CSV table of C-alpha atoms in Angstrom, one decimal:
chain,number,residue,atom,x,y,z
A,1,ASP,CA,6.5,9.9,-17.5
A,2,GLY,CA,7.5,9.5,-13.9
A,3,GLY,CA,6.8,6.3,-12.2
A,4,ILE,CA,8.1,3.3,-10.3
A,5,THR,CA,9.3,0.2,-12.0
A,6,GLN,CA,9.5,-3.3,-10.6
A,7,SER,CA,11.3,-6.1,-12.4
A,8,PRO,CA,10.9,-8.9,-13.2
A,9,LYS,CA,7.1,-9.3,-13.2
A,10,TYR,CA,7.4,-13.0,-12.5
A,11,LEU,CA,10.3,-14.8,-10.8
A,12,PHE,CA,10.9,-18.4,-10.0
A,13,ARG,CA,13.4,-19.5,-7.4
A,14,LYS,CA,14.7,-22.8,-6.3
A,15,GLU,CA,14.7,-23.6,-2.6
A,16,GLY,CA,18.0,-22.4,-1.0
A,17,GLN,CA,18.7,-19.7,-3.6
A,18,ASN,CA,18.9,-16.0,-2.9
A,19,VAL,CA,17.0,-13.7,-5.4
A,20,THR,CA,17.0,-9.9,-5.8
A,21,LEU,CA,13.9,-8.0,-6.8
A,22,SER,CA,14.5,-4.6,-8.5
A,23,CYS,CA,12.7,-1.4,-7.7
A,24,GLU,CA,13.5,1.9,-9.5
A,25,GLN,CA,11.7,5.2,-9.3
A,26,ASN,CA,12.2,8.5,-11.2
A,27,LEU,CA,9.7,10.5,-9.1
A,28,ASN,CA,12.4,12.1,-6.9
A,29,HIS,CA,10.8,10.6,-3.9
A,30,ASP,CA,12.8,10.4,-0.7
A,31,ALA,CA,11.2,7.4,0.9
A,32,MET,CA,10.8,3.9,-0.5
A,33,TYR,CA,9.1,0.8,0.8
A,34,TRP,CA,8.8,-3.0,0.3
A,35,TYR,CA,5.6,-4.9,1.0
A,36,ARG,CA,4.6,-8.5,0.8
A,37,GLN,CA,1.1,-9.7,0.0
A,38,ASP,CA,-0.1,-13.3,0.4
A,39,PRO,CA,-3.3,-14.5,-1.3
A,40,GLY,CA,-6.4,-12.9,0.1
A,41,GLN,CA,-4.4,-10.9,2.6
A,42,GLY,CA,-3.5,-7.2,3.0
A,43,LEU,CA,0.0,-5.8,2.5
A,44,ARG,CA,2.7,-6.3,5.2
A,45,LEU,CA,5.7,-4.0,5.5
A,46,ILE,CA,9.1,-5.7,5.0
A,47,TYR,CA,11.6,-2.8,4.9
A,48,TYR,CA,11.5,0.9,4.4
A,49,SER,CA,14.0,3.7,3.7
A,50,GLN,CA,13.5,7.4,4.4
A,51,ILE,CA,16.8,8.6,2.9
A,52,VAL,CA,19.8,7.2,1.0
A,53,ASN,CA,22.1,4.9,2.9
A,54,ASP,CA,19.5,4.4,5.7
A,55,PHE,CA,16.7,1.8,6.1
A,56,GLN,CA,14.6,0.3,8.8
A,57,LYS,CA,12.9,-3.1,9.4
A,58,GLY,CA,9.2,-3.4,9.0
A,59,ASP,CA,7.0,-6.0,10.5
A,60,ILE,CA,8.3,-9.0,8.7
A,61,ALA,CA,12.0,-8.3,7.9
A,62,GLU,CA,13.4,-11.7,8.8
A,63,GLY,CA,14.8,-13.5,5.8
A,64,TYR,CA,15.1,-10.3,3.7
A,65,SER,CA,17.7,-7.7,3.1
A,66,VAL,CA,17.8,-4.3,1.3
A,67,SER,CA,20.2,-1.6,0.3
A,68,ARG,CA,19.7,2.1,-0.6
A,69,GLU,CA,22.8,3.3,-2.3
A,70,LYS,CA,20.9,5.6,-4.7
A,71,LYS,CA,17.8,7.7,-4.2
A,72,GLU,CA,16.2,6.0,-7.2
A,73,SER,CA,16.8,2.4,-6.3
A,74,PHE,CA,15.8,0.1,-3.5
A,75,PRO,CA,16.5,-3.6,-4.3
A,76,LEU,CA,15.1,-6.3,-2.1
A,77,THR,CA,17.0,-9.6,-1.7
A,78,VAL,CA,15.0,-12.6,-0.6
A,79,THR,CA,17.5,-14.9,1.1
A,80,SER,CA,17.4,-18.6,1.7
A,81,ALA,CA,16.6,-17.8,5.4
A,82,GLN,CA,13.1,-16.8,4.3
A,83,LYS,CA,11.2,-20.0,4.8
A,84,ASN,CA,8.0,-19.2,2.8
A,85,PRO,CA,9.0,-16.7,0.1
A,86,THR,CA,6.2,-17.4,-2.4
A,87,ALA,CA,4.2,-14.2,-2.5
A,88,PHE,CA,3.4,-11.0,-4.4
A,89,TYR,CA,6.0,-8.3,-3.6
A,90,LEU,CA,5.2,-4.6,-4.0
A,91,CYS,CA,7.5,-1.6,-4.0
A,92,ALA,CA,6.3,1.9,-3.2
A,93,SER,CA,7.8,5.4,-2.9
A,94,SER,CA,6.6,8.6,-1.3
A,95,ARG,CA,7.5,12.2,-0.6
A,96,GLY,CA,6.2,14.2,2.3
A,97,GLN,CA,2.4,14.0,2.6
A,98,ILE,CA,2.0,12.8,-1.0
A,99,GLY,CA,0.4,9.5,-1.1
A,100,TYR,CA,2.4,6.4,-2.0
A,101,THR,CA,3.0,5.4,-5.6
A,102,PHE,CA,3.2,1.7,-6.0
A,103,GLY,CA,4.9,-0.4,-8.6
A,104,SER,CA,3.1,-3.2,-10.5
A,105,GLY,CA,4.6,-5.9,-8.4
A,106,THR,CA,6.8,-9.0,-8.7
A,107,ARG,CA,5.2,-12.4,-8.2
A,108,LEU,CA,7.8,-14.8,-6.7
A,109,THR,CA,7.3,-18.5,-6.7
A,110,VAL,CA,9.6,-21.1,-5.1
A,111,VAL,CA,9.8,-24.3,-7.3
B,1,ASP,CA,0.4,3.9,14.3
B,2,ALA,CA,-3.3,3.8,14.9
B,3,LYS,CA,-5.2,0.8,13.6
B,4,THR,CA,-8.3,0.8,11.4
B,5,THR,CA,-11.4,-1.4,11.3
B,6,GLN,CA,-13.3,-2.0,8.1
B,7,PRO,CA,-16.1,-4.4,7.1
B,8,PRO,CA,-14.6,-7.3,5.1
B,9,SER,CA,-17.0,-7.0,2.2
B,10,MET,CA,-19.8,-4.8,0.7
B,11,ASP,CA,-22.0,-4.8,-2.4
B,12,CYS,CA,-23.2,-1.8,-4.4
B,13,ALA,CA,-25.4,-1.5,-7.4
B,14,GLU,CA,-23.9,0.1,-10.5
B,15,GLY,CA,-24.6,3.8,-10.7
B,16,ARG,CA,-25.4,4.1,-7.0
B,17,ALA,CA,-23.2,5.7,-4.4
B,18,ALA,CA,-20.8,3.4,-2.6
B,19,ASN,CA,-20.2,4.4,1.1
B,20,LEU,CA,-17.3,2.6,2.7
B,21,PRO,CA,-16.9,3.1,6.4
B,22,CYS,CA,-13.7,3.0,8.5
B,23,ASN,CA,-13.2,3.2,12.3
B,24,HIS,CA,-9.9,4.6,13.6
B,25,SER,CA,-10.8,5.3,17.2
B,26,THR,CA,-7.2,5.5,18.4
B,27,ILE,CA,-6.1,8.1,15.8
B,28,SER,CA,-3.9,10.8,17.1
B,29,GLY,CA,-4.2,14.5,16.3
B,30,ASN,CA,-1.5,14.7,13.6
B,31,GLU,CA,-2.3,11.4,11.8
B,32,TYR,CA,-3.9,11.6,8.4
B,33,VAL,CA,-6.5,9.2,7.0
B,34,TYR,CA,-5.6,7.7,3.6
B,35,TRP,CA,-7.6,5.6,1.3
B,36,TYR,CA,-6.2,3.2,-1.4
B,37,ARG,CA,-7.7,0.6,-3.5
B,38,GLN,CA,-6.3,-2.5,-5.1
B,39,ILE,CA,-7.6,-4.3,-8.1
B,40,HIS,CA,-6.6,-7.9,-8.2
B,41,SER,CA,-2.9,-8.5,-8.7
B,42,GLN,CA,-2.1,-4.9,-9.2
B,43,GLY,CA,-0.3,-2.3,-7.0
B,44,PRO,CA,-2.6,-0.3,-4.8
B,45,GLN,CA,-3.9,3.0,-6.2
B,46,TYR,CA,-4.1,6.2,-4.1
B,47,ILE,CA,-7.6,7.6,-3.9
B,48,ILE,CA,-7.7,10.4,-1.3
B,49,HIS,CA,-6.5,11.6,2.1
B,50,GLY,CA,-7.5,14.1,4.8
B,51,LEU,CA,-6.8,15.3,8.3
B,52,LYS,CA,-9.9,17.0,9.7
B,53,ASN,CA,-11.9,18.5,6.9
B,54,ASN,CA,-13.9,16.7,4.3
B,55,GLU,CA,-12.1,16.3,1.0
B,56,THR,CA,-13.2,15.7,-2.5
B,57,ASN,CA,-11.4,14.9,-5.7
B,58,GLU,CA,-12.2,13.5,-9.1
B,59,MET,CA,-12.4,10.0,-7.8
B,60,ALA,CA,-14.1,10.2,-4.4
B,61,SER,CA,-15.2,12.2,-1.3
B,62,LEU,CA,-13.8,11.6,2.2
B,63,ILE,CA,-16.0,12.4,5.1
B,64,ILE,CA,-14.3,12.5,8.5
B,65,THR,CA,-16.3,12.8,11.7
B,66,GLU,CA,-15.8,15.7,14.0
B,67,ASP,CA,-14.1,13.5,16.7
B,68,ARG,CA,-12.0,12.0,13.9
B,69,LYS,CA,-12.7,8.5,15.2
B,70,SER,CA,-14.3,7.3,11.9
B,71,SER,CA,-14.5,8.2,8.3
B,72,THR,CA,-16.4,7.3,5.1
B,73,LEU,CA,-15.2,7.0,1.6
B,74,ILE,CA,-17.9,7.9,-1.0
B,75,LEU,CA,-17.7,6.8,-4.6
B,76,PRO,CA,-20.6,8.9,-6.0
B,77,HIS,CA,-21.6,6.8,-9.0
B,78,ALA,CA,-20.0,3.3,-8.7
B,79,THR,CA,-19.1,1.5,-11.9
B,80,LEU,CA,-18.1,-2.1,-12.5
B,81,ARG,CA,-14.5,-0.9,-12.7
B,82,ASP,CA,-14.7,0.2,-9.0
B,83,THR,CA,-14.8,-3.4,-7.9
B,84,ALA,CA,-11.7,-3.7,-5.8
B,85,VAL,CA,-10.3,-4.0,-2.2
B,86,TYR,CA,-10.4,-0.6,-0.5
B,87,TYR,CA,-7.9,0.1,2.3
B,88,CYS,CA,-8.3,2.8,5.0
B,89,ILE,CA,-5.0,3.7,6.6
B,90,VAL,CA,-3.8,6.3,9.1
B,91,ARG,CA,-0.4,7.7,8.7
B,92,LEU,CA,1.9,10.1,10.5
B,93,PRO,CA,3.3,13.0,8.5
B,94,PRO,CA,5.5,13.9,6.8
B,95,GLY,CA,6.6,10.5,5.6
B,96,GLY,CA,5.2,8.0,7.9
B,97,LYS,CA,4.9,4.4,6.7
B,98,LEU,CA,1.6,3.0,5.7
B,99,ILE,CA,0.3,0.0,7.6
B,100,PHE,CA,-2.4,-1.8,5.7
B,101,GLY,CA,-5.3,-3.7,7.3
B,102,GLN,CA,-7.5,-6.3,5.6
B,103,GLY,CA,-9.5,-3.8,3.7
B,104,THR,CA,-13.1,-3.9,2.4
B,105,GLU,CA,-13.8,-5.9,-0.8
B,106,LEU,CA,-16.3,-3.9,-2.7
B,107,SER,CA,-18.3,-5.7,-5.4
B,108,VAL,CA,-20.2,-3.4,-7.8
B,109,LYS,CA,-23.0,-5.4,-9.5
B,110,PRO,CA,-25.0,-4.5,-12.6
């Protein structure tokens, strides 16, 4: 079955460490997105990519980095420059007017 | 991207229709209205989308006013499993990014 997979489901990071969240899709979707969600809040866009080897900053890109070397993959790195990284991270993909498909999310906690 | 305004919360009795309103008064002519819902700690789920005409699928109906400045999502027979946060979003085609607001927290009660 086609879908979008995020891993790991739970991730713990020490302060000052970089961590990378994985997002893979086999839907043949062109566009991919990363969102952050804090408790009781809506989703905020971090980065998005419309095609391979190209990506744009969203509303809260500071402290994050991405790459899009393959159509299927859009990893997100949370760097030590992100001062408040504890959150729920959601990856999504889309093609044309088709609605987004979301992954099940990664919950990142700084310890 | 146009912004949307939704009530923060609503209640609905099980088995009754749930009507969730959304204002998008600054919507432009080629922006679509999308609805998603999110059950706690899961990824949002696509429900329905439309441009001008009313739309219906197996999950819900979408009613868009003639001036396109507002819309209503209708869940015809709400169940307890419909309890979730519902997001109304406007989006530019063909691959415009989705900008989420705060959504409406719908509680379906027995």
